[in-house]
Amino acid sequence: MSKAAIARIIHTKLVGAADARSCNAIDDRACREVPGNFLLTIISQFFQQLGDAVANPKIVLPWVMETISAPLYLIGFLVPIRESGSMIPQLLLASYIRRLAIRKWVWVAGSFLQAFCIAGIGLVAWSLEGAAAGYAIIGLLALFSLSRCLSSVASKDVVGKTIPKTQRGRVSGWSASVAGMITVVFGAGLLLFSGRELAPVHYGIMLAGAGALWLIAGSVYALIREFPGEAAAADNAFIAAFRRLTILRSDRPFRRFVITRALLLCSALTGPYYVVLAQQQLGSPGYLLGLFVIASGAASLVSSPFWGHFADLSSRKVLIAAALMTTLLGLLVFLISVMRPGLFGFVWLLPLVYFLLSIAHQGVRVGRKTYVVDLAEGNKRTDYVSVSNTLIGIILLILGFTGALSSFVSVATIILILSLMGALGALLGFTLPEVE
């Protein structure tokens, strides 16, 4: 049996016979390559998301920073820098990417650069400590994030050109699910450390391995069959960037999506504070890190296919459900901290809450990616992605200063403040139009 025949069989089983025959919003040439491209995209995203799990900025990097005695206030910037650097430059970068008829190589270049940055963070964790280590990690994370910007802009266009409209959510869903399964195995390995703390050499090896995963992801992505698409004429990047910002004023559905997405940042921003709260209550044994990693991986494993299928039916409803879930979890943790703080002494409690938060965050990620891809076609999609990501990146940097609140309020209160953003996001989500 040929590779193409095997790809068609697997593709049909993953998306269903009816959807496998659908080629909404892509041309005839791309339609013939859908089964192979579908699987290659899943495999490349699997390695990327597995790398994200091993070098998780909401679990592993805060843990490493705390262990090597990096300044505490830097932890609040881990997620904002990790995300904003990949978003803010997109408004300018999109002007150059729009000129390319083939865009997969931009994703590949970004993946390779990310690999070297994460390996560099591993070297820092192995060899440095204190403020020097903290600032070195932040600097390398910023470079990693800028490299991710290349992949972020290109990925939406490549998926939009190679994967039919009713199958895009399941690409993210299945890749995240398989990555979650492997992450659970990785977390289980950390449980072997029992009450012992990990040594710097362990962090170095772990993060170097994560870098290798991005190298594999880029190599697989290079095999995708992408046909030349719409390419824009060369123009001044700065003028074009400001021109694209006007769509916020003229395009009401897109404007509401951007505001909703900004409020749903709560699912990402609260994550590190759950980890810090656990370390404050229970210390930093290796098994506790393992429990958080297992929680994150298990959440991807069990929820991503569901969210992906749900998003192909209504990505708007996925955003609403995930936002409400984030809000309820933050409220629960705050009430426990006020009324029954002794419950935090149970080692399983905060990892369990983090498991549920990770399920909600998967919903936000799958929902907003599917929504923006389905909201437009061609270069208009590139405009939507670049404008929304640039604005969200700026907002993330501003919200990074929430870490400074730790001097005035408890970690549980910070979790509550950020989680309440989800309630507002859910309300605004009800006003978004359906796009599937």
mmCIF file of N, CA and C in Angstrom, residues 88-208:
data_model
loop_
_atom_site.group_PDB
_atom_site.id
_atom_site.type_symbol
_atom_site.label_atom_id
_atom_site.label_comp_id
_atom_site.label_asym_id
_atom_site.label_seq_id
_atom_site.Cartn_x
_atom_site.Cartn_y
_atom_site.Cartn_z
ATOM 1 N N ILE A 88 3.903 41.026 18.819
ATOM 2 C CA ILE A 88 4.035 42.460 18.526
ATOM 3 C C ILE A 88 4.642 42.736 17.150
ATOM 4 N N PRO A 89 5.705 42.015 16.727
ATOM 5 C CA PRO A 89 6.294 42.331 15.415
ATOM 6 C C PRO A 89 5.451 41.887 14.223
ATOM 7 N N GLN A 90 4.357 41.174 14.465
ATOM 8 C CA GLN A 90 3.643 40.564 13.352
ATOM 9 C C GLN A 90 3.036 41.590 12.398
ATOM 10 N N LEU A 91 2.684 42.756 12.916
ATOM 11 C CA LEU A 91 2.086 43.776 12.059
ATOM 12 C C LEU A 91 3.066 44.219 10.981
ATOM 13 N N LEU A 92 4.354 44.318 11.344
ATOM 14 C CA LEU A 92 5.377 44.669 10.361
ATOM 15 C C LEU A 92 5.774 43.453 9.531
ATOM 16 N N LEU A 93 5.936 42.319 10.198
ATOM 17 C CA LEU A 93 6.373 41.116 9.503
ATOM 18 C C LEU A 93 5.372 40.681 8.439
ATOM 19 N N ALA A 94 4.104 40.899 8.693
ATOM 20 C CA ALA A 94 3.074 40.479 7.744
ATOM 21 C C ALA A 94 3.253 41.132 6.380
ATOM 22 N N SER A 95 3.794 42.355 6.358
ATOM 23 C CA SER A 95 3.999 43.035 5.077
ATOM 24 C C SER A 95 4.977 42.279 4.190
ATOM 25 N N TYR A 96 5.958 41.641 4.792
ATOM 26 C CA TYR A 96 6.934 40.876 4.028
ATOM 27 C C TYR A 96 6.395 39.493 3.672
ATOM 28 N N ILE A 97 5.690 38.889 4.603
ATOM 29 C CA ILE A 97 5.155 37.551 4.341
ATOM 30 C C ILE A 97 4.079 37.597 3.262
ATOM 31 N N ARG A 98 3.326 38.679 3.200
ATOM 32 C CA ARG A 98 2.285 38.817 2.178
ATOM 33 C C ARG A 98 2.869 38.765 0.768
ATOM 34 N N ARG A 99 4.158 39.067 0.620
ATOM 35 C CA ARG A 99 4.795 39.064 -0.699
ATOM 36 C C ARG A 99 5.171 37.655 -1.159
ATOM 37 N N LEU A 100 5.117 36.691 -0.237
ATOM 38 C CA LEU A 100 5.566 35.330 -0.534
ATOM 39 C C LEU A 100 4.407 34.476 -1.011
ATOM 40 N N ALA A 101 4.588 33.819 -2.136
ATOM 41 C CA ALA A 101 3.555 32.912 -2.627
ATOM 42 C C ALA A 101 3.602 31.578 -1.878
ATOM 43 N N ILE A 102 4.803 31.174 -1.422
ATOM 44 C CA ILE A 102 4.989 29.976 -0.602
ATOM 45 C C ILE A 102 5.486 30.432 0.774
ATOM 46 N N ARG A 103 4.791 30.018 1.840
ATOM 47 C CA ARG A 103 5.081 30.581 3.161
ATOM 48 C C ARG A 103 5.519 29.559 4.203
ATOM 49 N N LYS A 104 5.591 28.289 3.838
ATOM 50 C CA LYS A 104 5.945 27.280 4.836
ATOM 51 C C LYS A 104 7.390 27.437 5.315
ATOM 52 N N TRP A 105 8.277 27.972 4.454
ATOM 53 C CA TRP A 105 9.675 28.098 4.841
ATOM 54 C C TRP A 105 9.862 29.124 5.951
ATOM 55 N N VAL A 106 8.953 30.073 6.058
ATOM 56 C CA VAL A 106 9.012 31.026 7.170
ATOM 57 C C VAL A 106 8.794 30.281 8.493
ATOM 58 N N TRP A 107 7.826 29.347 8.492
ATOM 59 C CA TRP A 107 7.549 28.542 9.683
ATOM 60 C C TRP A 107 8.759 27.689 10.039
ATOM 61 N N VAL A 108 9.387 27.092 9.047
ATOM 62 C CA VAL A 108 10.541 26.223 9.275
ATOM 63 C C VAL A 108 11.696 27.014 9.899
ATOM 64 N N ALA A 109 11.974 28.194 9.362
ATOM 65 C CA ALA A 109 13.056 29.023 9.898
ATOM 66 C C ALA A 109 12.789 29.394 11.352
ATOM 67 N N GLY A 110 11.549 29.767 11.646
ATOM 68 C CA GLY A 110 11.194 30.105 13.012
ATOM 69 C C GLY A 110 11.374 28.937 13.961
ATOM 70 N N SER A 111 11.023 27.739 13.510
ATOM 71 C CA SER A 111 11.149 26.549 14.351
ATOM 72 C C SER A 111 12.607 26.251 14.680
ATOM 73 N N PHE A 112 13.491 26.367 13.707
ATOM 74 C CA PHE A 112 14.919 26.113 13.944
ATOM 75 C C PHE A 112 15.507 27.135 14.923
ATOM 76 N N LEU A 113 15.130 28.391 14.768
ATOM 77 C CA LEU A 113 15.638 29.419 15.677
ATOM 78 C C LEU A 113 15.149 29.193 17.105
ATOM 79 N N GLN A 114 13.898 28.765 17.257
ATOM 80 C CA GLN A 114 13.369 28.462 18.584
ATOM 81 C C GLN A 114 14.156 27.341 19.249
ATOM 82 N N ALA A 115 14.566 26.356 18.457
ATOM 83 C CA ALA A 115 15.328 25.232 18.996
ATOM 84 C C ALA A 115 16.615 25.707 19.670
ATOM 85 N N PHE A 116 17.346 26.604 19.020
ATOM 86 C CA PHE A 116 18.618 27.064 19.566
ATOM 87 C C PHE A 116 18.409 27.933 20.818
ATOM 88 N N CYS A 117 17.333 28.694 20.859
ATOM 89 C CA CYS A 117 17.060 29.535 22.032
ATOM 90 C C CYS A 117 16.734 28.696 23.258
ATOM 91 N N ILE A 118 15.888 27.675 23.094
ATOM 92 C CA ILE A 118 15.533 26.824 24.232
ATOM 93 C C ILE A 118 16.748 26.043 24.732
ATOM 94 N N ALA A 119 17.574 25.562 23.810
ATOM 95 C CA ALA A 119 18.804 24.881 24.224
ATOM 96 C C ALA A 119 19.705 25.836 25.005
ATOM 97 N N GLY A 120 19.719 27.118 24.610
ATOM 98 C CA GLY A 120 20.498 28.118 25.338
ATOM 99 C C GLY A 120 19.985 28.334 26.746
ATOM 100 N N ILE A 121 18.663 28.312 26.930
ATOM 101 C CA ILE A 121 18.087 28.436 28.269
ATOM 102 C C ILE A 121 18.522 27.258 29.133
ATOM 103 N N GLY A 122 18.581 26.068 28.530
ATOM 104 C CA GLY A 122 19.060 24.911 29.258
ATOM 105 C C GLY A 122 20.492 25.077 29.730
ATOM 106 N N LEU A 123 21.333 25.665 28.881
ATOM 107 C CA LEU A 123 22.722 25.903 29.253
ATOM 108 C C LEU A 123 22.815 26.893 30.413
ATOM 109 N N VAL A 124 21.982 27.925 30.387
ATOM 110 C CA VAL A 124 21.960 28.915 31.472
ATOM 111 C C VAL A 124 21.531 28.250 32.782
ATOM 112 N N ALA A 125 20.457 27.449 32.725
ATOM 113 C CA ALA A 125 19.971 26.777 33.936
ATOM 114 C C ALA A 125 21.034 25.848 34.523
ATOM 115 N N TRP A 126 21.862 25.303 33.674
ATOM 116 C CA TRP A 126 22.913 24.367 34.098
ATOM 117 C C TRP A 126 24.083 25.102 34.746
ATOM 118 N N SER A 127 24.413 26.297 34.239
ATOM 119 C CA SER A 127 25.688 26.915 34.593
ATOM 120 C C SER A 127 25.596 28.202 35.414
ATOM 121 N N LEU A 128 24.426 28.834 35.482
ATOM 122 C CA LEU A 128 24.310 30.115 36.187
ATOM 123 C C LEU A 128 23.258 30.034 37.288
ATOM 124 N N GLU A 129 23.237 31.063 38.136
ATOM 125 C CA GLU A 129 22.191 31.158 39.156
ATOM 126 C C GLU A 129 22.012 32.622 39.541
ATOM 127 N N GLY A 130 20.956 32.893 40.329
ATOM 128 C CA GLY A 130 20.697 34.242 40.804
ATOM 129 C C GLY A 130 20.201 35.175 39.714
ATOM 130 N N ALA A 131 20.444 36.475 39.904
ATOM 131 C CA ALA A 131 19.944 37.489 38.979
ATOM 132 C C ALA A 131 20.516 37.305 37.578
ATOM 133 N N ALA A 132 21.794 36.921 37.488
ATOM 134 C CA ALA A 132 22.401 36.730 36.170
ATOM 135 C C ALA A 132 21.666 35.665 35.382
ATOM 136 N N ALA A 133 21.344 34.565 36.036
ATOM 137 C CA ALA A 133 20.606 33.495 35.371
ATOM 138 C C ALA A 133 19.207 33.954 34.980
ATOM 139 N N GLY A 134 18.538 34.678 35.888
ATOM 140 C CA GLY A 134 17.184 35.145 35.615
ATOM 141 C C GLY A 134 17.116 36.043 34.397
ATOM 142 N N TYR A 135 18.011 37.024 34.326
ATOM 143 C CA TYR A 135 17.984 37.943 33.188
ATOM 144 C C TYR A 135 18.439 37.259 31.901
ATOM 145 N N ALA A 136 19.362 36.301 32.003
ATOM 146 C CA ALA A 136 19.786 35.566 30.807
ATOM 147 C C ALA A 136 18.631 34.742 30.247
ATOM 148 N N ILE A 137 17.857 34.113 31.145
ATOM 149 C CA ILE A 137 16.702 33.336 30.695
ATOM 150 C C ILE A 137 15.659 34.239 30.054
ATOM 151 N N ILE A 138 15.408 35.384 30.661
ATOM 152 C CA ILE A 138 14.443 36.333 30.088
ATOM 153 C C ILE A 138 14.908 36.797 28.708
ATOM 154 N N GLY A 139 16.203 37.071 28.562
ATOM 155 C CA GLY A 139 16.728 37.508 27.271
ATOM 156 C C GLY A 139 16.596 36.440 26.200
ATOM 157 N N LEU A 140 16.957 35.208 26.527
ATOM 158 C CA LEU A 140 16.830 34.113 25.562
ATOM 159 C C LEU A 140 15.368 33.814 25.255
ATOM 160 N N LEU A 141 14.508 33.971 26.255
ATOM 161 C CA LEU A 141 13.081 33.766 26.031
ATOM 162 C C LEU A 141 12.528 34.818 25.073
ATOM 163 N N ALA A 142 13.039 36.049 25.183
ATOM 164 C CA ALA A 142 12.620 37.103 24.257
ATOM 165 C C ALA A 142 13.042 36.766 22.824
ATOM 166 N N LEU A 143 14.269 36.269 22.653
ATOM 167 C CA LEU A 143 14.723 35.854 21.319
ATOM 168 C C LEU A 143 13.902 34.669 20.807
ATOM 169 N N PHE A 144 13.592 33.733 21.688
ATOM 170 C CA PHE A 144 12.740 32.604 21.331
ATOM 171 C C PHE A 144 11.388 33.096 20.836
ATOM 172 N N SER A 145 10.845 34.057 21.553
ATOM 173 C CA SER A 145 9.525 34.579 21.211
ATOM 174 C C SER A 145 9.526 35.288 19.861
ATOM 175 N N LEU A 146 10.585 36.048 19.581
ATOM 176 C CA LEU A 146 10.699 36.714 18.283
ATOM 177 C C LEU A 146 10.802 35.686 17.154
ATOM 178 N N SER A 147 11.513 34.593 17.421
ATOM 179 C CA SER A 147 11.615 33.527 16.423
ATOM 180 C C SER A 147 10.251 32.872 16.185
ATOM 181 N N ARG A 148 9.492 32.735 17.253
ATOM 182 C CA ARG A 148 8.161 32.138 17.144
ATOM 183 C C ARG A 148 7.227 33.018 16.319
ATOM 184 N N CYS A 149 7.535 34.312 16.284
ATOM 185 C CA CYS A 149 6.725 35.246 15.492
ATOM 186 C C CYS A 149 6.687 34.816 14.034
ATOM 187 N N LEU A 150 7.817 34.352 13.519
ATOM 188 C CA LEU A 150 7.872 33.895 12.127
ATOM 189 C C LEU A 150 6.891 32.754 11.901
ATOM 190 N N SER A 151 6.916 31.769 12.797
ATOM 191 C CA SER A 151 6.045 30.613 12.645
ATOM 192 C C SER A 151 4.579 30.976 12.837
ATOM 193 N N SER A 152 4.321 31.884 13.765
ATOM 194 C CA SER A 152 2.934 32.226 14.080
ATOM 195 C C SER A 152 2.217 32.866 12.898
ATOM 196 N N VAL A 153 2.881 33.822 12.247
ATOM 197 C CA VAL A 153 2.238 34.496 11.112
ATOM 198 C C VAL A 153 2.029 33.527 9.963
ATOM 199 N N ALA A 154 3.055 32.713 9.680
ATOM 200 C CA ALA A 154 2.985 31.833 8.520
ATOM 201 C C ALA A 154 2.022 30.671 8.710
ATOM 202 N N SER A 155 1.906 30.168 9.952
ATOM 203 C CA SER A 155 1.145 28.932 10.171
ATOM 204 C C SER A 155 -0.322 29.077 9.789
ATOM 205 N N LYS A 156 -0.926 30.206 10.131
ATOM 206 C CA LYS A 156 -2.352 30.381 9.824
ATOM 207 C C LYS A 156 -2.590 30.369 8.319
ATOM 208 N N ASP A 157 -1.672 30.995 7.566
ATOM 209 C CA ASP A 157 -1.826 31.027 6.104
ATOM 210 C C ASP A 157 -1.633 29.646 5.496
ATOM 211 N N VAL A 158 -0.632 28.910 5.980
ATOM 212 C CA VAL A 158 -0.375 27.582 5.422
ATOM 213 C C VAL A 158 -1.549 26.650 5.717
ATOM 214 N N VAL A 159 -2.057 26.683 6.939
ATOM 215 C CA VAL A 159 -3.224 25.861 7.277
ATOM 216 C C VAL A 159 -4.418 26.269 6.428
ATOM 217 N N GLY A 160 -4.609 27.574 6.257
ATOM 218 C CA GLY A 160 -5.736 28.051 5.457
ATOM 219 C C GLY A 160 -5.651 27.637 4.002
ATOM 220 N N LYS A 161 -4.426 27.433 3.479
ATOM 221 C CA LYS A 161 -4.236 27.036 2.075
ATOM 222 C C LYS A 161 -4.245 25.525 1.876
ATOM 223 N N THR A 162 -3.951 24.758 2.930
ATOM 224 C CA THR A 162 -3.756 23.319 2.755
ATOM 225 C C THR A 162 -4.802 22.443 3.441
ATOM 226 N N ILE A 163 -5.547 22.999 4.406
ATOM 227 C CA ILE A 163 -6.518 22.208 5.173
ATOM 228 C C ILE A 163 -7.920 22.788 4.971
ATOM 229 N N PRO A 164 -8.921 21.968 4.624
ATOM 230 C CA PRO A 164 -10.293 22.469 4.431
ATOM 231 C C PRO A 164 -10.847 23.110 5.697
ATOM 232 N N LYS A 165 -11.855 23.922 5.504
ATOM 233 C CA LYS A 165 -12.377 24.765 6.569
ATOM 234 C C LYS A 165 -12.950 23.974 7.740
ATOM 235 N N THR A 166 -13.574 22.823 7.479
ATOM 236 C CA THR A 166 -14.217 22.062 8.555
ATOM 237 C C THR A 166 -13.276 21.082 9.249
ATOM 238 N N GLN A 167 -11.962 21.148 8.931
ATOM 239 C CA GLN A 167 -11.022 20.199 9.533
ATOM 240 C C GLN A 167 -9.900 20.890 10.316
ATOM 241 N N ARG A 168 -9.866 22.209 10.311
ATOM 242 C CA ARG A 168 -8.730 22.933 10.869
ATOM 243 C C ARG A 168 -8.644 22.817 12.389
ATOM 244 N N GLY A 169 -9.784 22.817 13.051
ATOM 245 C CA GLY A 169 -9.755 22.682 14.500
ATOM 246 C C GLY A 169 -9.186 21.353 14.938
ATOM 247 N N ARG A 170 -9.464 20.295 14.179
ATOM 248 C CA ARG A 170 -8.985 18.971 14.560
ATOM 249 C C ARG A 170 -7.491 18.787 14.342
ATOM 250 N N VAL A 171 -6.889 19.597 13.475
ATOM 251 C CA VAL A 171 -5.427 19.565 13.350
ATOM 252 C C VAL A 171 -4.786 19.908 14.691
ATOM 253 N N SER A 172 -5.220 21.036 15.275
ATOM 254 C CA SER A 172 -4.685 21.436 16.580
ATOM 255 C C SER A 172 -5.090 20.451 17.661
ATOM 256 N N GLY A 173 -6.334 19.963 17.567
ATOM 257 C CA GLY A 173 -6.835 19.069 18.595
ATOM 258 C C GLY A 173 -6.077 17.766 18.681
ATOM 259 N N TRP A 174 -5.865 17.095 17.543
ATOM 260 C CA TRP A 174 -5.182 15.810 17.560
ATOM 261 C C TRP A 174 -3.706 15.944 17.902
ATOM 262 N N SER A 175 -3.037 16.986 17.381
ATOM 263 C CA SER A 175 -1.611 17.151 17.688
ATOM 264 C C SER A 175 -1.406 17.437 19.171
ATOM 265 N N ALA A 176 -2.273 18.270 19.749
ATOM 266 C CA ALA A 176 -2.160 18.569 21.179
ATOM 267 C C ALA A 176 -2.458 17.347 22.024
ATOM 268 N N SER A 177 -3.387 16.515 21.576
ATOM 269 C CA SER A 177 -3.748 15.319 22.332
ATOM 270 C C SER A 177 -2.584 14.331 22.400
ATOM 271 N N VAL A 178 -1.947 14.074 21.260
ATOM 272 C CA VAL A 178 -0.817 13.137 21.250
ATOM 273 C C VAL A 178 0.354 13.710 22.048
ATOM 274 N N ALA A 179 0.610 15.018 21.897
ATOM 275 C CA ALA A 179 1.677 15.654 22.681
ATOM 276 C C ALA A 179 1.368 15.549 24.174
ATOM 277 N N GLY A 180 0.088 15.673 24.523
ATOM 278 C CA GLY A 180 -0.305 15.543 25.922
ATOM 279 C C GLY A 180 -0.012 14.167 26.473
ATOM 280 N N MET A 181 -0.227 13.135 25.663
ATOM 281 C CA MET A 181 0.039 11.769 26.103
ATOM 282 C C MET A 181 1.517 11.583 26.428
ATOM 283 N N ILE A 182 2.394 12.074 25.565
ATOM 284 C CA ILE A 182 3.838 11.954 25.809
ATOM 285 C C ILE A 182 4.252 12.808 27.000
ATOM 286 N N THR A 183 3.609 13.959 27.173
ATOM 287 C CA THR A 183 3.912 14.831 28.310
ATOM 288 C C THR A 183 3.588 14.140 29.628
ATOM 289 N N VAL A 184 2.497 13.379 29.648
ATOM 290 C CA VAL A 184 2.146 12.617 30.850
ATOM 291 C C VAL A 184 3.268 11.635 31.194
ATOM 292 N N VAL A 185 3.820 10.967 30.188
ATOM 293 C CA VAL A 185 4.931 10.034 30.419
ATOM 294 C C VAL A 185 6.140 10.784 30.978
ATOM 295 N N PHE A 186 6.428 11.961 30.424
ATOM 296 C CA PHE A 186 7.537 12.786 30.909
ATOM 297 C C PHE A 186 7.320 13.183 32.366
ATOM 298 N N GLY A 187 6.089 13.609 32.689
ATOM 299 C CA GLY A 187 5.778 13.978 34.066
ATOM 300 C C GLY A 187 5.883 12.798 35.008
ATOM 301 N N ALA A 188 5.465 11.624 34.546
ATOM 302 C CA ALA A 188 5.576 10.417 35.368
ATOM 303 C C ALA A 188 7.036 10.115 35.681
ATOM 304 N N GLY A 189 7.926 10.390 34.732
ATOM 305 C CA GLY A 189 9.355 10.189 34.976
ATOM 306 C C GLY A 189 9.869 11.091 36.088
ATOM 307 N N LEU A 190 9.321 12.319 36.167
ATOM 308 C CA LEU A 190 9.738 13.238 37.229
ATOM 309 C C LEU A 190 9.301 12.748 38.604
ATOM 310 N N LEU A 191 8.225 11.943 38.657
ATOM 311 C CA LEU A 191 7.769 11.411 39.939
ATOM 312 C C LEU A 191 8.818 10.506 40.577
ATOM 313 N N LEU A 192 9.722 9.974 39.767
ATOM 314 C CA LEU A 192 10.749 9.074 40.295
ATOM 315 C C LEU A 192 11.706 9.796 41.234
ATOM 316 N N PHE A 193 11.729 11.140 41.149
ATOM 317 C CA PHE A 193 12.624 11.891 42.026
ATOM 318 C C PHE A 193 12.083 11.974 43.449
ATOM 319 N N SER A 194 10.834 11.532 43.652
ATOM 320 C CA SER A 194 10.214 11.493 44.973
ATOM 321 C C SER A 194 10.363 12.857 45.661
ATOM 322 N N GLY A 195 10.975 12.889 46.832
ATOM 323 C CA GLY A 195 11.097 14.155 47.558
ATOM 324 C C GLY A 195 12.347 14.924 47.223
ATOM 325 N N ARG A 196 13.193 14.395 46.317
ATOM 326 C CA ARG A 196 14.436 15.078 45.971
ATOM 327 C C ARG A 196 14.188 16.230 44.999
ATOM 328 N N GLU A 197 15.026 17.256 45.082
ATOM 329 C CA GLU A 197 14.949 18.363 44.138
ATOM 330 C C GLU A 197 15.858 18.063 42.946
ATOM 331 N N LEU A 198 15.459 18.563 41.773
ATOM 332 C CA LEU A 198 16.252 18.354 40.565
ATOM 333 C C LEU A 198 17.520 19.197 40.609
ATOM 334 N N ALA A 199 18.604 18.664 40.057
ATOM 335 C CA ALA A 199 19.875 19.382 39.983
ATOM 336 C C ALA A 199 19.922 20.220 38.703
ATOM 337 N N PRO A 200 20.769 21.267 38.651
ATOM 338 C CA PRO A 200 20.878 22.099 37.446
ATOM 339 C C PRO A 200 21.155 21.295 36.180
ATOM 340 N N VAL A 201 21.950 20.207 36.295
ATOM 341 C CA VAL A 201 22.243 19.419 35.109
ATOM 342 C C VAL A 201 20.976 18.785 34.542
ATOM 343 N N HIS A 202 20.024 18.450 35.402
ATOM 344 C CA HIS A 202 18.769 17.867 34.932
ATOM 345 C C HIS A 202 17.980 18.881 34.100
ATOM 346 N N TYR A 203 17.938 20.128 34.558
ATOM 347 C CA TYR A 203 17.240 21.165 33.802
ATOM 348 C C TYR A 203 17.919 21.406 32.463
ATOM 349 N N GLY A 204 19.270 21.382 32.467
ATOM 350 C CA GLY A 204 20.002 21.596 31.222
ATOM 351 C C GLY A 204 19.686 20.533 30.187
ATOM 352 N N ILE A 205 19.710 19.268 30.603
ATOM 353 C CA ILE A 205 19.417 18.168 29.678
ATOM 354 C C ILE A 205 17.969 18.227 29.201
ATOM 355 N N MET A 206 17.051 18.522 30.119
ATOM 356 C CA MET A 206 15.636 18.565 29.784
ATOM 357 C C MET A 206 15.348 19.637 28.728
ATOM 358 N N LEU A 207 15.915 20.826 28.892
ATOM 359 C CA LEU A 207 15.642 21.919 27.960
ATOM 360 C C LEU A 207 16.398 21.743 26.644
ATOM 361 N N ALA A 208 17.567 21.133 26.681
ATOM 362 C CA ALA A 208 18.273 20.826 25.428
ATOM 363 C C ALA A 208 17.454 19.829 24.607
#
